[in-house]
């Protein structure tokens, strides 16, 4: 095998014959070998593939190799040359390749056995033909459509493959053309497809009506599915296509899925002129579905027991019904003659909604949400919404009287909506995901997963159920009460059923009249408390307890109106805080926080029958309440109490409450500080460090909820906290120097880093919430900078906390001009040492990277004057950093870099003298660097921001905002001409594969579209397509003349708009001829 690795390089010698056996062996080595030999094989094959003459050996590889991998590799070479060098190949060779590929496709696909055996190979051949077509059709192959249709009539297997080719062509032109071909070229190909579609349609119809070949019919339907989103509508609605799909294919098991997809695509079309046809489609489809699926079928069981094809059918049926009802069902199907099919369709959708598959349920939910919202909005005050209390009979409105007040349209949906309420209540999603995870410091913390699928599903279900409650709150209440009774009597008891019911009850808070809500909630809480007493076992009690807490937490309006009940609920919560069953304490703390957020004022006011505000009682027994809680639960508790104290508006009373509130953590803090003043070594004790970390976290949560008034507590511990910070820093640095950077991972050092991080988080948190920048600047900043900056600058990279940069960014953002004079000091400490950490690559120290550029962003936005005063070498370093940022492969860093640059350009425009100096030094460099990321496929996600910056740069040049010379060879009035020539030379050297005419049209467009970002971005996107290809002598498929005309029209329109406003065009621009010179 070693000889293969040595001989492999001979494959790159094009002077002799290709050794097929050697190539097979090398490819086999790449797929099945390992280690250095595999790497070498891969290198050789990559070099061979990229060789400009590699395509000349493809026919030899395909003809003489017996290895499938080799044949596939040959096709990859051919595809690469077609995509990149087709237009540079001599015409004769293009014709030769084209004929060769067509003959290979015909040979392989004409024989059913060979076509099936070589399916992957044939698929690649088809794709290569489509890539050729994108260049050749229609100019060099005007008869392609008639050729492929003609050949399809000679052989069914060939016809089946031709359908696949047409499907691929449709996808390439209509679905994937953006970013793959220029706008003008895509437009022409689309026009050609539409104009020649009639023969394709005739072929498809002929196959569907006459062929007995199931595989061919299936391929034709799949191809038709791709056509339906672009073909002229007459082919769909003015032919027998819809009737044929429904009557001939919908009930055939092997075609029903693709047929339903076709019908769904048709159902999604918006075309009012064909309303009658949509009604016919709906009527016929429902009639056929009734024959296929009985109305009594249990689709939930059918789905669970069904095979893939049957499960796909239920999903496709859901998509079809949801689409046609959503797009056309409103009023269109509510007429006589269609009411029965409408009810059948709704019934099917209810059955499908019960299927235990989230993705299918989401499809149904999307329609149910639309329907419920529509019915509510057209008559918000109709009965069943917020009904008149006078109509309540014995607590509930009679069904007959409710229907009297109900809108006629809403009455159509009464039975369906009632069934839907039952489905929604029984399937209610979990309101939020709570995970317990270990963070980098080795601490167990709670992490909330925001915006997960589950959360979004809950939000959509909640919204739908709220609408359903408004539409008929009596029915909603009746169903919920019945289900709750069934929990109590045991007929439906299960944790899942209780959870979904309570989540549903919690989700409709505020959707009833206040009096109705009170009556309903009292019943619910009474039944839940009874259930808690009735059930045995800690698990059962824990589930019921968590649901009680969840429900009461969702009804703050009721709690605010009933103080005694609120106090009882809070005391019950305190009891649950001693329940050690998994999850109950978390839920108790969460509910307490939720109640504090919504009812905070009630705790600091003296309520009727109370001697003191309830907050006083809580603070007096705080130690007893939290004694069984874990540290992270204590932090949540302190945040909740802080919210209550924050509601106290009397400053003196509030200060007294804060002192009591923080007394427990302060006692421990004072004890540690006292011991440390005697012996600083106490701050190396693991238990002491853990205590300090928890005290600081408690302070962070207190600060978060109290806001600016926390200043009293901060002032009490501030200097001691900074001294502790310094000691921790020295300990960490000493440990790193003595034992190496790996010591950072040890628990003791992690604990010390936690103390530092929480210190910075606390300061950052308070500064962001403070309301007096001057007080912050005068009293807190100097000691902070003294403690933090020198430590950061001197520390080893591994010991530097990224939070230092984040805290500085917060301070700069909050204090703005007040701190501008200190920015040089901050930069001196953190800028260069951080830059040295992150400028070696794009990966190391990701947190430092993010915070470093966030700090730059803050200074740029809030203290820009500081940039104007730093020495030029330091400013160049800042600009280089920004350029480094937007070249990052990390998307968030790249976006921050582009944002900083754009904001910087806008800021400079406010300081003309500084701006002119900036433009003279850096304008051309910035243009070049931004273009380098535009042309880099890794950064395509930032194209909008890149376009905005480039458009701004060209616009200020064109409008005369740049008055300084950009080149010593051109006077200032000719800056535009200089940049156009500069761009021409830059792009010619960077992309030698492009024609001069292409580059010229591109540059003209940059200036014509510079005040229309959308057009400018699409113009750039077209250019990105062109740079991937080698341009030959024939540039007709670039449609340069047509593109140039569009650009000139845009330039003319822009110029007219400018001339309409006196003074917009500068004196030099008004008559200047800025034609480019080569």
PDB file of N, CA and C in Angstrom, residues 401-430:
ATOM      1  N   UNK A 401     -79.862  30.389  25.323  1.00  0.00           N
ATOM      2  CA  UNK A 401     -79.759  31.850  25.421  1.00  0.00           C
ATOM      3  C   UNK A 401     -78.410  32.334  24.884  1.00  0.00           C
ATOM      4  N   UNK A 402     -77.372  31.513  25.062  1.00  0.00           N
ATOM      5  CA  UNK A 402     -76.079  31.926  24.523  1.00  0.00           C
ATOM      6  C   UNK A 402     -76.142  32.003  23.005  1.00  0.00           C
ATOM      7  N   UNK A 403     -76.857  31.051  22.392  1.00  0.00           N
ATOM      8  CA  UNK A 403     -76.921  31.037  20.936  1.00  0.00           C
ATOM      9  C   UNK A 403     -77.751  32.195  20.394  1.00  0.00           C
ATOM     10  N   UNK A 404     -78.703  32.689  21.219  1.00  0.00           N
ATOM     11  CA  UNK A 404     -79.500  33.844  20.789  1.00  0.00           C
ATOM     12  C   UNK A 404     -78.621  35.058  20.549  1.00  0.00           C
ATOM     13  N   UNK A 405     -77.610  35.236  21.450  1.00  0.00           N
ATOM     14  CA  UNK A 405     -76.747  36.418  21.347  1.00  0.00           C
ATOM     15  C   UNK A 405     -75.586  36.216  20.393  1.00  0.00           C
ATOM     16  N   UNK A 406     -75.355  34.968  19.975  1.00  0.00           N
ATOM     17  CA  UNK A 406     -74.152  34.651  19.218  1.00  0.00           C
ATOM     18  C   UNK A 406     -74.284  35.050  17.745  1.00  0.00           C
ATOM     19  N   UNK A 407     -73.173  35.489  17.124  1.00  0.00           N
ATOM     20  CA  UNK A 407     -73.210  35.867  15.711  1.00  0.00           C
ATOM     21  C   UNK A 407     -73.510  34.626  14.873  1.00  0.00           C
ATOM     22  N   UNK A 408     -74.267  34.791  13.764  1.00  0.00           N
ATOM     23  CA  UNK A 408     -74.661  33.637  12.928  1.00  0.00           C
ATOM     24  C   UNK A 408     -73.445  32.850  12.444  1.00  0.00           C
ATOM     25  N   UNK A 409     -72.378  33.557  12.112  1.00  0.00           N
ATOM     26  CA  UNK A 409     -71.189  32.867  11.605  1.00  0.00           C
ATOM     27  C   UNK A 409     -70.550  32.024  12.701  1.00  0.00           C
ATOM     28  N   UNK A 410     -70.498  32.570  13.900  1.00  0.00           N
ATOM     29  CA  UNK A 410     -69.884  31.849  15.009  1.00  0.00           C
ATOM     30  C   UNK A 410     -70.668  30.572  15.324  1.00  0.00           C
ATOM     31  N   UNK A 411     -71.990  30.633  15.115  1.00  0.00           N
ATOM     32  CA  UNK A 411     -72.850  29.484  15.425  1.00  0.00           C
ATOM     33  C   UNK A 411     -72.467  28.263  14.600  1.00  0.00           C
ATOM     34  N   UNK A 412     -71.939  28.485  13.367  1.00  0.00           N
ATOM     35  CA  UNK A 412     -71.532  27.373  12.501  1.00  0.00           C
ATOM     36  C   UNK A 412     -70.479  26.504  13.194  1.00  0.00           C
ATOM     37  N   UNK A 413     -69.638  27.162  14.003  1.00  0.00           N
ATOM     38  CA  UNK A 413     -68.467  26.473  14.550  1.00  0.00           C
ATOM     39  C   UNK A 413     -68.658  25.985  15.991  1.00  0.00           C
ATOM     40  N   UNK A 414     -69.861  26.181  16.584  1.00  0.00           N
ATOM     41  CA  UNK A 414     -70.059  25.838  18.011  1.00  0.00           C
ATOM     42  C   UNK A 414     -69.630  24.406  18.341  1.00  0.00           C
ATOM     43  N   UNK A 415     -70.128  23.367  17.616  1.00  0.00           N
ATOM     44  CA  UNK A 415     -69.750  21.989  17.989  1.00  0.00           C
ATOM     45  C   UNK A 415     -68.250  21.747  17.875  1.00  0.00           C
ATOM     46  N   UNK A 416     -67.643  22.298  16.794  1.00  0.00           N
ATOM     47  CA  UNK A 416     -66.203  22.104  16.571  1.00  0.00           C
ATOM     48  C   UNK A 416     -65.395  22.768  17.684  1.00  0.00           C
ATOM     49  N   UNK A 417     -65.755  24.000  18.038  1.00  0.00           N
ATOM     50  CA  UNK A 417     -64.978  24.739  19.037  1.00  0.00           C
ATOM     51  C   UNK A 417     -65.053  24.062  20.405  1.00  0.00           C
ATOM     52  N   UNK A 418     -66.209  23.455  20.730  1.00  0.00           N
ATOM     53  CA  UNK A 418     -66.332  22.758  22.007  1.00  0.00           C
ATOM     54  C   UNK A 418     -65.404  21.539  22.045  1.00  0.00           C
ATOM     55  N   UNK A 419     -65.372  20.798  20.932  1.00  0.00           N
ATOM     56  CA  UNK A 419     -64.444  19.649  20.859  1.00  0.00           C
ATOM     57  C   UNK A 419     -62.996  20.127  20.929  1.00  0.00           C
ATOM     58  N   UNK A 420     -62.755  21.259  20.263  1.00  0.00           N
ATOM     59  CA  UNK A 420     -61.400  21.801  20.239  1.00  0.00           C
ATOM     60  C   UNK A 420     -60.937  22.187  21.653  1.00  0.00           C
ATOM     61  N   UNK A 421     -61.839  22.761  22.439  1.00  0.00           N
ATOM     62  CA  UNK A 421     -61.464  23.126  23.822  1.00  0.00           C
ATOM     63  C   UNK A 421     -61.000  21.887  24.592  1.00  0.00           C
ATOM     64  N   UNK A 422     -61.692  20.780  24.406  1.00  0.00           N
ATOM     65  CA  UNK A 422     -61.309  19.544  25.106  1.00  0.00           C
ATOM     66  C   UNK A 422     -59.920  19.071  24.655  1.00  0.00           C
ATOM     67  N   UNK A 423     -59.680  19.168  23.342  1.00  0.00           N
ATOM     68  CA  UNK A 423     -58.366  18.759  22.823  1.00  0.00           C
ATOM     69  C   UNK A 423     -57.269  19.658  23.399  1.00  0.00           C
ATOM     70  N   UNK A 424     -57.510  20.969  23.372  1.00  0.00           N
ATOM     71  CA  UNK A 424     -56.499  21.924  23.836  1.00  0.00           C
ATOM     72  C   UNK A 424     -56.192  21.721  25.315  1.00  0.00           C
ATOM     73  N   UNK A 425     -57.234  21.515  26.113  1.00  0.00           N
ATOM     74  CA  UNK A 425     -57.044  21.357  27.564  1.00  0.00           C
ATOM     75  C   UNK A 425     -56.299  20.057  27.863  1.00  0.00           C
ATOM     76  N   UNK A 426     -56.627  19.003  27.136  1.00  0.00           N
ATOM     77  CA  UNK A 426     -55.988  17.713  27.421  1.00  0.00           C
ATOM     78  C   UNK A 426     -54.561  17.640  26.872  1.00  0.00           C
ATOM     79  N   UNK A 427     -54.207  18.558  25.949  1.00  0.00           N
ATOM     80  CA  UNK A 427     -52.876  18.502  25.333  1.00  0.00           C
ATOM     81  C   UNK A 427     -52.006  19.709  25.690  1.00  0.00           C
ATOM     82  N   UNK A 428     -52.440  20.525  26.655  1.00  0.00           N
ATOM     83  CA  UNK A 428     -51.750  21.778  26.953  1.00  0.00           C
ATOM     84  C   UNK A 428     -50.248  21.563  27.166  1.00  0.00           C
ATOM     85  N   UNK A 429     -49.449  22.384  26.520  1.00  0.00           N
ATOM     86  CA  UNK A 429     -47.992  22.249  26.611  1.00  0.00           C
ATOM     87  C   UNK A 429     -47.478  22.819  27.933  1.00  0.00           C
ATOM     88  N   UNK A 430     -46.294  22.390  28.302  1.00  0.00           N
ATOM     89  CA  UNK A 430     -45.676  22.857  29.541  1.00  0.00           C
ATOM     90  C   UNK A 430     -45.275  24.326  29.392  1.00  0.00           C
TER      91      UNK A 430
END
